[in-house]
mmCIF file of C-alpha atoms in Angstrom:
data_model
loop_
_atom_site.group_PDB
_atom_site.id
_atom_site.type_symbol
_atom_site.label_atom_id
_atom_site.label_comp_id
_atom_site.label_asym_id
_atom_site.label_seq_id
_atom_site.Cartn_x
_atom_site.Cartn_y
_atom_site.Cartn_z
ATOM 1 C CA ASP A 89 20.098 -1.133 2.706
ATOM 2 C CA ALA A 90 17.543 -3.889 2.509
ATOM 3 C CA MET A 91 14.797 -2.939 0.137
ATOM 4 C CA VAL A 92 12.197 -3.787 -2.465
ATOM 5 C CA ILE A 93 13.292 -2.976 -5.992
ATOM 6 C CA GLN A 94 11.022 -2.748 -9.002
ATOM 7 C CA ASN A 95 12.206 -2.669 -12.583
ATOM 8 C CA PRO A 96 11.641 -0.858 -14.764
ATOM 9 C CA ARG A 97 10.212 2.315 -13.176
ATOM 10 C CA TYR A 98 8.381 3.152 -16.392
ATOM 11 C CA GLN A 99 7.188 0.645 -18.974
ATOM 12 C CA VAL A 100 5.440 1.323 -22.242
ATOM 13 C CA THR A 101 3.850 -1.491 -24.205
ATOM 14 C CA GLN A 102 1.436 -1.860 -27.071
ATOM 15 C CA PHE A 103 -2.171 -2.899 -26.793
ATOM 16 C CA GLY A 104 -2.254 -6.701 -26.634
ATOM 17 C CA LYS A 105 1.532 -7.160 -26.379
ATOM 18 C CA PRO A 106 2.587 -9.233 -23.352
ATOM 19 C CA VAL A 107 4.584 -7.436 -20.701
ATOM 20 C CA THR A 108 6.436 -8.549 -17.577
ATOM 21 C CA LEU A 109 7.172 -6.429 -14.538
ATOM 22 C CA SER A 110 9.767 -7.524 -12.008
ATOM 23 C CA CYS A 111 10.279 -7.148 -8.293
ATOM 24 C CA SER A 112 13.162 -8.203 -6.101
ATOM 25 C CA GLN A 113 13.686 -8.003 -2.356
ATOM 26 C CA THR A 114 16.645 -8.241 -0.029
ATOM 27 C CA LEU A 115 14.508 -8.457 3.122
ATOM 28 C CA ASN A 116 14.107 -12.240 2.959
ATOM 29 C CA HIS A 117 10.395 -11.816 3.611
ATOM 30 C CA ASN A 118 8.003 -14.721 3.213
ATOM 31 C CA VAL A 119 5.191 -12.816 1.539
ATOM 32 C CA MET A 120 5.290 -10.866 -1.729
ATOM 33 C CA TYR A 121 2.343 -8.894 -3.071
ATOM 34 C CA TRP A 122 1.349 -7.217 -6.317
ATOM 35 C CA TYR A 123 -0.991 -4.230 -6.286
ATOM 36 C CA GLN A 124 -2.537 -2.203 -9.061
ATOM 37 C CA GLN A 125 -3.012 1.488 -8.372
ATOM 38 C CA LYS A 126 -4.914 3.717 -10.766
ATOM 39 C CA SER A 127 -4.777 7.477 -10.642
ATOM 40 C CA SER A 128 -6.136 8.994 -7.408
ATOM 41 C CA GLN A 129 -7.175 5.570 -6.084
ATOM 42 C CA ALA A 130 -5.994 3.293 -3.318
ATOM 43 C CA PRO A 131 -3.851 0.294 -4.220
ATOM 44 C CA LYS A 132 -5.842 -2.805 -5.168
ATOM 45 C CA LEU A 133 -4.384 -6.183 -4.284
ATOM 46 C CA LEU A 134 -4.076 -8.467 -7.312
ATOM 47 C CA PHE A 135 -2.442 -11.495 -5.675
ATOM 48 C CA HIS A 136 0.234 -12.542 -3.257
ATOM 49 C CA TYR A 137 2.642 -15.369 -2.582
ATOM 50 C CA TYR A 138 3.196 -16.794 0.865
ATOM 51 C CA ASP A 139 6.490 -18.519 0.196
ATOM 52 C CA LYS A 140 5.572 -20.648 -2.848
ATOM 53 C CA ASP A 141 1.836 -20.647 -2.211
ATOM 54 C CA PHE A 142 -0.024 -18.447 -4.686
ATOM 55 C CA ASN A 143 -3.151 -16.584 -3.594
ATOM 56 C CA ASN A 144 -5.248 -14.886 -6.243
ATOM 57 C CA GLU A 145 -7.843 -12.233 -5.388
ATOM 58 C CA ALA A 146 -11.299 -13.217 -6.610
ATOM 59 C CA ASP A 147 -11.693 -10.222 -8.914
ATOM 60 C CA THR A 148 -8.213 -10.254 -10.463
ATOM 61 C CA PRO A 149 -8.611 -10.676 -14.240
ATOM 62 C CA ASP A 150 -7.251 -13.862 -15.828
ATOM 63 C CA ASN A 151 -5.064 -11.610 -17.947
ATOM 64 C CA PHE A 152 -2.827 -11.098 -14.911
ATOM 65 C CA GLN A 153 -0.488 -13.827 -13.753
ATOM 66 C CA SER A 154 2.479 -14.047 -11.445
ATOM 67 C CA ARG A 155 5.592 -16.121 -10.904
ATOM 68 C CA ARG A 156 7.870 -16.417 -7.899
ATOM 69 C CA PRO A 157 10.892 -18.510 -8.874
ATOM 70 C CA ASN A 158 12.649 -17.973 -5.535
ATOM 71 C CA THR A 159 12.357 -16.012 -2.299
ATOM 72 C CA SER A 160 13.902 -12.876 -3.728
ATOM 73 C CA PHE A 161 12.074 -12.421 -7.018
ATOM 74 C CA CYS A 162 8.483 -12.083 -8.105
ATOM 75 C CA PHE A 163 7.123 -11.264 -11.570
ATOM 76 C CA LEU A 164 3.842 -9.861 -12.811
ATOM 77 C CA ASP A 165 2.854 -11.002 -16.300
ATOM 78 C CA ILE A 166 0.111 -9.258 -18.236
ATOM 79 C CA ARG A 167 -0.724 -11.508 -21.157
ATOM 80 C CA SER A 168 -2.712 -9.137 -23.356
ATOM 81 C CA PRO A 169 -2.709 -5.626 -21.915
ATOM 82 C CA GLY A 170 -5.721 -3.460 -22.564
ATOM 83 C CA LEU A 171 -6.022 0.287 -22.227
ATOM 84 C CA GLY A 172 -7.657 -0.195 -18.840
ATOM 85 C CA ASP A 173 -4.523 -1.862 -17.499
ATOM 86 C CA ALA A 174 -2.553 1.385 -17.609
ATOM 87 C CA ALA A 175 -1.678 2.010 -13.966
ATOM 88 C CA MET A 176 1.047 2.040 -11.349
ATOM 89 C CA TYR A 177 1.952 -1.485 -10.258
ATOM 90 C CA LEU A 178 3.329 -1.798 -6.758
ATOM 91 C CA CYS A 179 5.226 -4.705 -5.288
ATOM 92 C CA ALA A 180 5.347 -5.173 -1.529
ATOM 93 C CA THR A 181 6.745 -7.672 0.944
ATOM 94 C CA SER A 182 6.095 -8.627 4.551
ATOM 95 C CA ARG A 183 7.679 -11.103 6.894
ATOM 96 C CA GLU A 184 4.287 -12.606 7.703
ATOM 97 C CA GLY A 185 0.838 -11.832 6.343
ATOM 98 C CA ASP A 186 -0.288 -9.712 9.268
ATOM 99 C CA GLN A 187 2.802 -7.548 9.498
ATOM 100 C CA PRO A 188 3.497 -4.179 7.880
ATOM 101 C CA GLN A 189 4.323 -4.258 4.212
ATOM 102 C CA HIS A 190 7.387 -2.744 2.600
ATOM 103 C CA PHE A 191 6.732 -1.263 -0.805
ATOM 104 C CA GLY A 192 8.860 -0.719 -3.865
ATOM 105 C CA ASP A 193 8.609 2.541 -5.794
ATOM 106 C CA GLY A 194 6.384 0.965 -8.414
ATOM 107 C CA THR A 195 6.354 0.538 -12.176
ATOM 108 C CA ARG A 196 4.166 2.926 -14.137
ATOM 109 C CA LEU A 197 2.728 1.041 -17.117
ATOM 110 C CA SER A 198 1.470 2.866 -20.178
ATOM 111 C CA ILE A 199 -0.428 1.191 -23.013
ATOM 112 C CA LEU A 200 -0.215 2.573 -26.548
ATOM 113 C CA ALA B 57 -16.069 -7.959 7.182
ATOM 114 C CA GLN B 58 -13.922 -4.919 7.684
ATOM 115 C CA SER B 59 -13.885 -1.441 6.203
ATOM 116 C CA VAL B 60 -11.965 1.810 6.421
ATOM 117 C CA THR B 61 -13.346 5.288 5.906
ATOM 118 C CA GLN B 62 -11.079 8.259 5.470
ATOM 119 C CA LEU B 63 -13.368 11.147 6.151
ATOM 120 C CA ASP B 64 -11.597 13.756 4.018
ATOM 121 C CA SER B 65 -10.413 13.281 0.449
ATOM 122 C CA HIS B 66 -8.369 16.508 0.675
ATOM 123 C CA VAL B 67 -6.933 18.414 3.631
ATOM 124 C CA SER B 68 -5.175 21.764 3.266
ATOM 125 C CA VAL B 69 -3.165 23.347 6.088
ATOM 126 C CA SER B 70 -0.596 26.089 6.361
ATOM 127 C CA GLU B 71 3.026 25.233 7.018
ATOM 128 C CA GLY B 72 3.697 25.185 10.761
ATOM 129 C CA THR B 73 0.078 24.469 11.749
ATOM 130 C CA PRO B 74 -1.293 21.165 13.075
ATOM 131 C CA VAL B 75 -2.374 18.326 10.806
ATOM 132 C CA LEU B 76 -5.361 16.063 11.426
ATOM 133 C CA LEU B 77 -6.241 13.246 9.026
ATOM 134 C CA ARG B 78 -9.300 11.308 10.070
ATOM 135 C CA CYS B 79 -9.891 7.577 9.786
ATOM 136 C CA ASN B 80 -12.723 5.378 11.024
ATOM 137 C CA TYR B 81 -12.717 1.614 10.753
ATOM 138 C CA SER B 82 -14.942 -1.350 11.299
ATOM 139 C CA SER B 83 -13.679 -4.840 11.928
ATOM 140 C CA SER B 84 -15.082 -8.025 13.332
ATOM 141 C CA TYR B 85 -11.776 -8.791 14.982
ATOM 142 C CA SER B 86 -9.233 -6.871 17.021
ATOM 143 C CA PRO B 87 -7.639 -4.941 14.206
ATOM 144 C CA SER B 88 -4.124 -3.991 13.345
ATOM 145 C CA LEU B 89 -4.128 -0.479 11.940
ATOM 146 C CA PHE B 90 -1.559 1.307 9.837
ATOM 147 C CA TRP B 91 -0.973 4.687 8.250
ATOM 148 C CA TYR B 92 1.031 4.811 5.041
ATOM 149 C CA VAL B 93 2.238 7.852 3.105
ATOM 150 C CA GLN B 94 2.751 7.987 -0.646
ATOM 151 C CA HIS B 95 4.695 10.770 -2.330
ATOM 152 C CA PRO B 96 4.181 11.309 -6.081
ATOM 153 C CA ASN B 97 5.475 8.449 -8.226
ATOM 154 C CA LYS B 98 6.677 6.570 -5.162
ATOM 155 C CA GLY B 99 5.621 3.470 -3.302
ATOM 156 C CA LEU B 100 3.908 3.518 0.060
ATOM 157 C CA GLN B 101 5.969 4.142 3.181
ATOM 158 C CA LEU B 102 4.842 2.979 6.622
ATOM 159 C CA LEU B 103 4.315 5.897 9.004
ATOM 160 C CA LEU B 104 3.125 3.972 12.036
ATOM 161 C CA LYS B 105 1.209 0.910 13.185
ATOM 162 C CA TYR B 106 -1.142 -0.058 15.977
ATOM 163 C CA THR B 107 -1.172 -3.698 17.051
ATOM 164 C CA SER B 108 -3.029 -3.740 20.411
ATOM 165 C CA ALA B 109 -0.243 -2.309 22.547
ATOM 166 C CA ALA B 110 -0.267 1.394 23.543
ATOM 167 C CA THR B 111 -3.228 3.272 22.140
ATOM 168 C CA LEU B 112 -1.099 6.325 21.292
ATOM 169 C CA VAL B 113 1.291 5.340 18.571
ATOM 170 C CA LYS B 114 4.271 7.421 17.538
ATOM 171 C CA GLY B 115 5.565 7.160 14.017
ATOM 172 C CA ILE B 116 8.195 8.649 11.790
ATOM 173 C CA ASN B 117 8.546 12.302 10.816
ATOM 174 C CA GLY B 118 6.699 13.550 13.901
ATOM 175 C CA PHE B 119 3.391 11.838 13.132
ATOM 176 C CA GLU B 120 1.330 10.037 15.713
ATOM 177 C CA ALA B 121 -2.084 8.393 15.878
ATOM 178 C CA GLU B 122 -4.451 7.467 18.654
ATOM 179 C CA PHE B 123 -6.511 4.291 18.621
ATOM 180 C CA LYS B 124 -9.957 4.915 20.147
ATOM 181 C CA LYS B 125 -11.940 1.710 20.300
ATOM 182 C CA SER B 126 -15.103 3.408 21.571
ATOM 183 C CA GLU B 127 -15.103 5.709 18.547
ATOM 184 C CA THR B 128 -13.618 3.130 16.131
ATOM 185 C CA SER B 129 -11.194 5.812 15.057
ATOM 186 C CA PHE B 130 -7.482 5.994 14.284
ATOM 187 C CA HIS B 131 -6.814 9.615 13.401
ATOM 188 C CA LEU B 132 -3.361 10.753 12.301
ATOM 189 C CA THR B 133 -1.910 13.969 13.704
ATOM 190 C CA LYS B 134 1.215 16.082 13.545
ATOM 191 C CA PRO B 135 1.769 19.219 15.639
ATOM 192 C CA SER B 136 3.434 21.273 12.926
ATOM 193 C CA ALA B 137 3.167 20.661 9.201
ATOM 194 C CA HIS B 138 6.192 20.831 6.932
ATOM 195 C CA MET B 139 6.185 21.368 3.186
ATOM 196 C CA SER B 140 7.665 17.880 2.732
ATOM 197 C CA ASP B 141 4.525 16.378 4.320
ATOM 198 C CA ALA B 142 2.522 17.114 1.181
ATOM 199 C CA ALA B 143 1.513 13.650 -0.066
ATOM 200 C CA GLU B 144 -1.277 11.064 -0.152
ATOM 201 C CA TYR B 145 -2.028 9.297 3.133
ATOM 202 C CA PHE B 146 -3.715 5.896 3.430
ATOM 203 C CA CYS B 147 -5.304 4.381 6.505
ATOM 204 C CA VAL B 148 -5.152 0.580 6.368
ATOM 205 C CA VAL B 149 -6.726 -2.078 8.559
ATOM 206 C CA SER B 150 -5.756 -5.725 8.938
ATOM 207 C CA GLY B 151 -8.203 -7.647 11.004
ATOM 208 C CA LEU B 152 -8.382 -11.305 10.130
ATOM 209 C CA SER B 153 -7.688 -13.634 13.001
ATOM 210 C CA GLY B 154 -4.166 -14.957 12.649
ATOM 211 C CA GLY B 155 -3.322 -12.418 10.022
ATOM 212 C CA GLY B 156 -3.296 -12.975 6.327
ATOM 213 C CA ALA B 157 -2.564 -10.722 3.407
ATOM 214 C CA ASP B 158 -6.119 -10.800 2.153
ATOM 215 C CA GLY B 159 -7.194 -9.168 5.422
ATOM 216 C CA LEU B 160 -5.772 -5.798 4.404
ATOM 217 C CA THR B 161 -8.289 -3.077 3.609
ATOM 218 C CA PHE B 162 -7.195 0.334 2.341
ATOM 219 C CA GLY B 163 -9.000 3.613 2.813
ATOM 220 C CA LYS B 164 -9.454 5.734 -0.301
ATOM 221 C CA GLY B 165 -6.714 8.117 0.747
ATOM 222 C CA THR B 166 -6.432 11.719 1.902
ATOM 223 C CA HIS B 167 -4.473 14.196 -0.156
ATOM 224 C CA LEU B 168 -2.592 16.539 2.190
ATOM 225 C CA ILE B 169 -1.792 19.994 0.817
ATOM 226 C CA ILE B 170 0.614 22.280 2.648
ATOM 227 C CA GLN B 171 0.217 25.988 2.007
ATOM 228 C CA PRO B 172 3.375 28.101 2.382
#
């Protein structure tokens, strides 16, 4: 089945140690998104790619960066994680920007 | 500007009774509206979408929602709750002309509890 796959499901890193989360899709969708979701809150959009065009939300910290080397893969890099970055990170895709998004199961990031 | 208000942070119903999750929106454009469900430690799953076709939208798992422009509402209903419906539900609006990912606005979510 076509899907959005996030690896790993659980990630533990140390305070200040860079970490990369990955997302892959078999839907061949143009748009890929990264969201941060903290406990009991709605997902918050960090940034998205429309094809190779990167779109950063105005309030996304500089600590967060993303790469999309090809249509299928997208990475979230956190350069120096702080305790406040502990959250669920969700990847999503859509064929076009105004169409429903398909979500992966997320990566839960813990910071020691 | 657009916004979404989910009127209840928690809703508790008994198994087999109707479910009503309320959502009001505001948008400067003709909106697209969605309901997503999130089970614990899972991503969001699309339940249904409204995109200016029929005002009564049927979704998966027996859920449906009615778009009422005069009331700016998009409430989610199900005739008979099942234990597996226990989850977090998000109302989402996309309203920018021509679409665009940054046009998505999430409600704060409603936690649905099903009593046996």
